CSV table of C-alpha atoms in Angstrom, one decimal:
chain,number,residue,atom,x,y,z
A,1240,MET,CA,12.2,-3.0,-17.7
A,1241,ALA,CA,9.3,-1.1,-19.3
A,1242,GLU,CA,7.6,1.5,-17.1
A,1243,ILE,CA,4.6,0.9,-15.9
A,1244,THR,CA,1.5,3.4,-15.8
A,1245,LEU,CA,-0.5,3.4,-12.7
A,1246,PRO,CA,-4.0,4.8,-12.3
A,1247,THR,CA,-3.7,8.1,-10.3
A,1248,THR,CA,-5.0,6.9,-6.9
A,1249,VAL,CA,-2.7,3.9,-6.9
A,1250,GLY,CA,0.3,6.0,-8.0
A,1251,ALA,CA,-0.4,8.3,-5.0
A,1252,PHE,CA,-0.5,5.6,-2.9
A,1253,VAL,CA,3.2,4.2,-4.2
A,1254,ALA,CA,4.4,7.8,-4.0
A,1255,ALA,CA,3.4,8.5,-0.4
A,1256,THR,CA,4.4,4.6,1.1
A,1257,ASN,CA,7.9,5.4,-0.9
A,1258,ALA,CA,8.1,9.2,0.7
A,1259,HIS,CA,7.4,7.6,4.2
A,1260,ASP,CA,4.7,10.3,4.4
A,1261,ALA,CA,2.0,8.9,6.6
A,1262,ASN,CA,-0.1,12.1,6.1
A,1263,ALA,CA,-0.1,11.7,2.5
A,1264,LEU,CA,-0.7,7.9,2.5
A,1265,PHE,CA,-3.7,8.6,4.8
A,1266,ALA,CA,-5.1,11.1,2.4
A,1267,VAL,CA,-5.4,8.6,-0.4
A,1268,PHE,CA,-7.9,6.6,2.0
A,1269,ALA,CA,-11.6,7.1,1.7
A,1270,ALA,CA,-13.2,7.6,5.5
A,1271,GLY,CA,-14.4,3.9,6.4
A,1272,ALA,CA,-11.9,2.4,4.0
A,1273,THR,CA,-10.7,-1.3,4.7
A,1274,VAL,CA,-7.0,-2.7,4.5
A,1275,MET,CA,-6.2,-6.1,5.0
A,1276,ASP,CA,-2.9,-7.4,5.5
A,1277,ASP,CA,-0.8,-9.5,7.2
A,1278,GLY,CA,-4.1,-11.5,8.4
A,1279,ALA,CA,-5.4,-8.6,10.1
A,1280,THR,CA,-8.1,-5.8,9.2
A,1281,TYR,CA,-7.9,-2.4,9.5
A,1282,ASP,CA,-11.2,-0.7,9.1
A,1283,THR,CA,-11.2,2.6,11.4
A,1284,GLY,CA,-9.4,5.8,11.2
A,1285,PRO,CA,-7.2,5.1,14.2
A,1286,ALA,CA,-6.6,1.5,13.0
A,1287,LEU,CA,-5.6,2.5,9.2
A,1288,ARG,CA,-3.0,5.5,10.6
A,1289,GLU,CA,-1.9,2.7,12.8
A,1290,TRP,CA,-1.5,0.4,9.8
A,1291,ILE,CA,0.3,3.0,7.9
A,1292,ARG,CA,2.9,3.9,10.6
A,1293,VAL,CA,3.9,0.3,11.5
A,1294,HIS,CA,3.6,-1.4,8.3
A,1295,GLN,CA,4.5,1.3,5.7
A,1296,VAL,CA,6.5,4.4,7.4
A,1297,ASP,CA,8.4,2.7,10.3
A,1298,PRO,CA,9.9,0.1,7.9
A,1299,LYS,CA,10.6,2.6,5.4
A,1300,ILE,CA,8.8,0.6,2.9
A,1301,VAL,CA,9.7,1.1,-0.8
A,1302,ILE,CA,7.3,-0.3,-3.5
A,1303,THR,CA,8.9,-0.9,-7.1
A,1304,PRO,CA,5.9,-1.6,-9.5
A,1305,VAL,CA,6.4,-4.8,-11.3
A,1306,SER,CA,2.9,-5.1,-13.0
A,1307,TRP,CA,-0.5,-3.7,-13.1
A,1308,SER,CA,-3.5,-5.7,-14.5
A,1309,GLY,CA,-7.2,-4.3,-13.5
A,1310,THR,CA,-7.1,-3.6,-9.9
A,1311,ARG,CA,-4.0,-5.7,-9.1
A,1312,LEU,CA,-0.4,-4.1,-8.5
A,1313,VAL,CA,2.5,-6.6,-7.9
A,1314,GLY,CA,5.3,-4.9,-6.4
A,1315,SER,CA,8.8,-5.5,-5.3
A,1316,VAL,CA,8.8,-4.4,-1.6
A,1317,ASP,CA,11.9,-3.4,0.3
A,1318,GLY,CA,12.8,-1.7,3.2
A,1319,GLU,CA,14.0,-2.2,6.8
A,1320,PHE,CA,12.7,-5.5,7.5
A,1321,PRO,CA,14.5,-9.0,7.2
A,1322,GLY,CA,14.3,-11.1,4.0
A,1323,GLY,CA,13.7,-8.2,1.4
A,1324,PRO,CA,12.8,-7.3,-1.2
A,1325,LEU,CA,9.4,-9.3,-1.4
A,1326,ARG,CA,7.2,-9.6,-3.8
A,1327,PHE,CA,3.4,-8.4,-2.7
A,1328,ALA,CA,0.2,-8.1,-4.5
A,1329,PHE,CA,-1.9,-5.3,-3.5
A,1330,THR,CA,-5.6,-5.5,-4.9
A,1331,PHE,CA,-7.5,-2.0,-4.9
A,1332,THR,CA,-10.9,-0.8,-4.5
A,1333,VAL,CA,-10.9,2.8,-5.8
A,1334,GLN,CA,-14.2,5.2,-5.5
A,1335,ASP,CA,-14.3,8.9,-6.6
A,1336,GLY,CA,-10.4,9.3,-6.5
A,1337,THR,CA,-9.7,7.3,-3.1
A,1338,ILE,CA,-9.1,4.1,-2.1
A,1339,THR,CA,-12.0,2.4,0.0
A,1340,GLY,CA,-10.4,-1.0,-0.1
A,1341,LEU,CA,-7.1,-2.7,-0.2
A,1342,SER,CA,-6.0,-6.4,0.3
A,1343,ILE,CA,-2.4,-7.4,0.2
A,1344,GLU,CA,-1.0,-10.6,0.0
A,1345,PRO,CA,2.3,-12.5,-1.0
A,1346,ALA,CA,3.0,-12.6,-4.5
C-alpha cells in the first residue's frame, strides 16, 4: 500500500493519538476548538481534554491512514474497544497550524 502524506497538523494529530499522549494531542488543537464525535460536541478546554482521555487515550486508539483528500482523513481505527478495527472519517478545519474543528463519523 502506498504511503499517505498528511499535512503537518493532521500528521501531528495522528502521531499524538497513536502515542496515547494526551498533552501532545491537546496541543494540536486551537483554543476554542470544537470536536464532534459519537453524537456529542466538545467545545471547551475541559470538555476537549475529557474527550481526548475517554475517546482517544484510554482505549489506546491507533489510527492507520487509509486515504487523505482535501480536509478529510479516512483511517482504520483500532484499540481497546469491541469490534475493531473500524473505519472512520476525520474532517479537519485547520488554521495557523492548529485544529479549530474536527468532525468524526463512521466511514
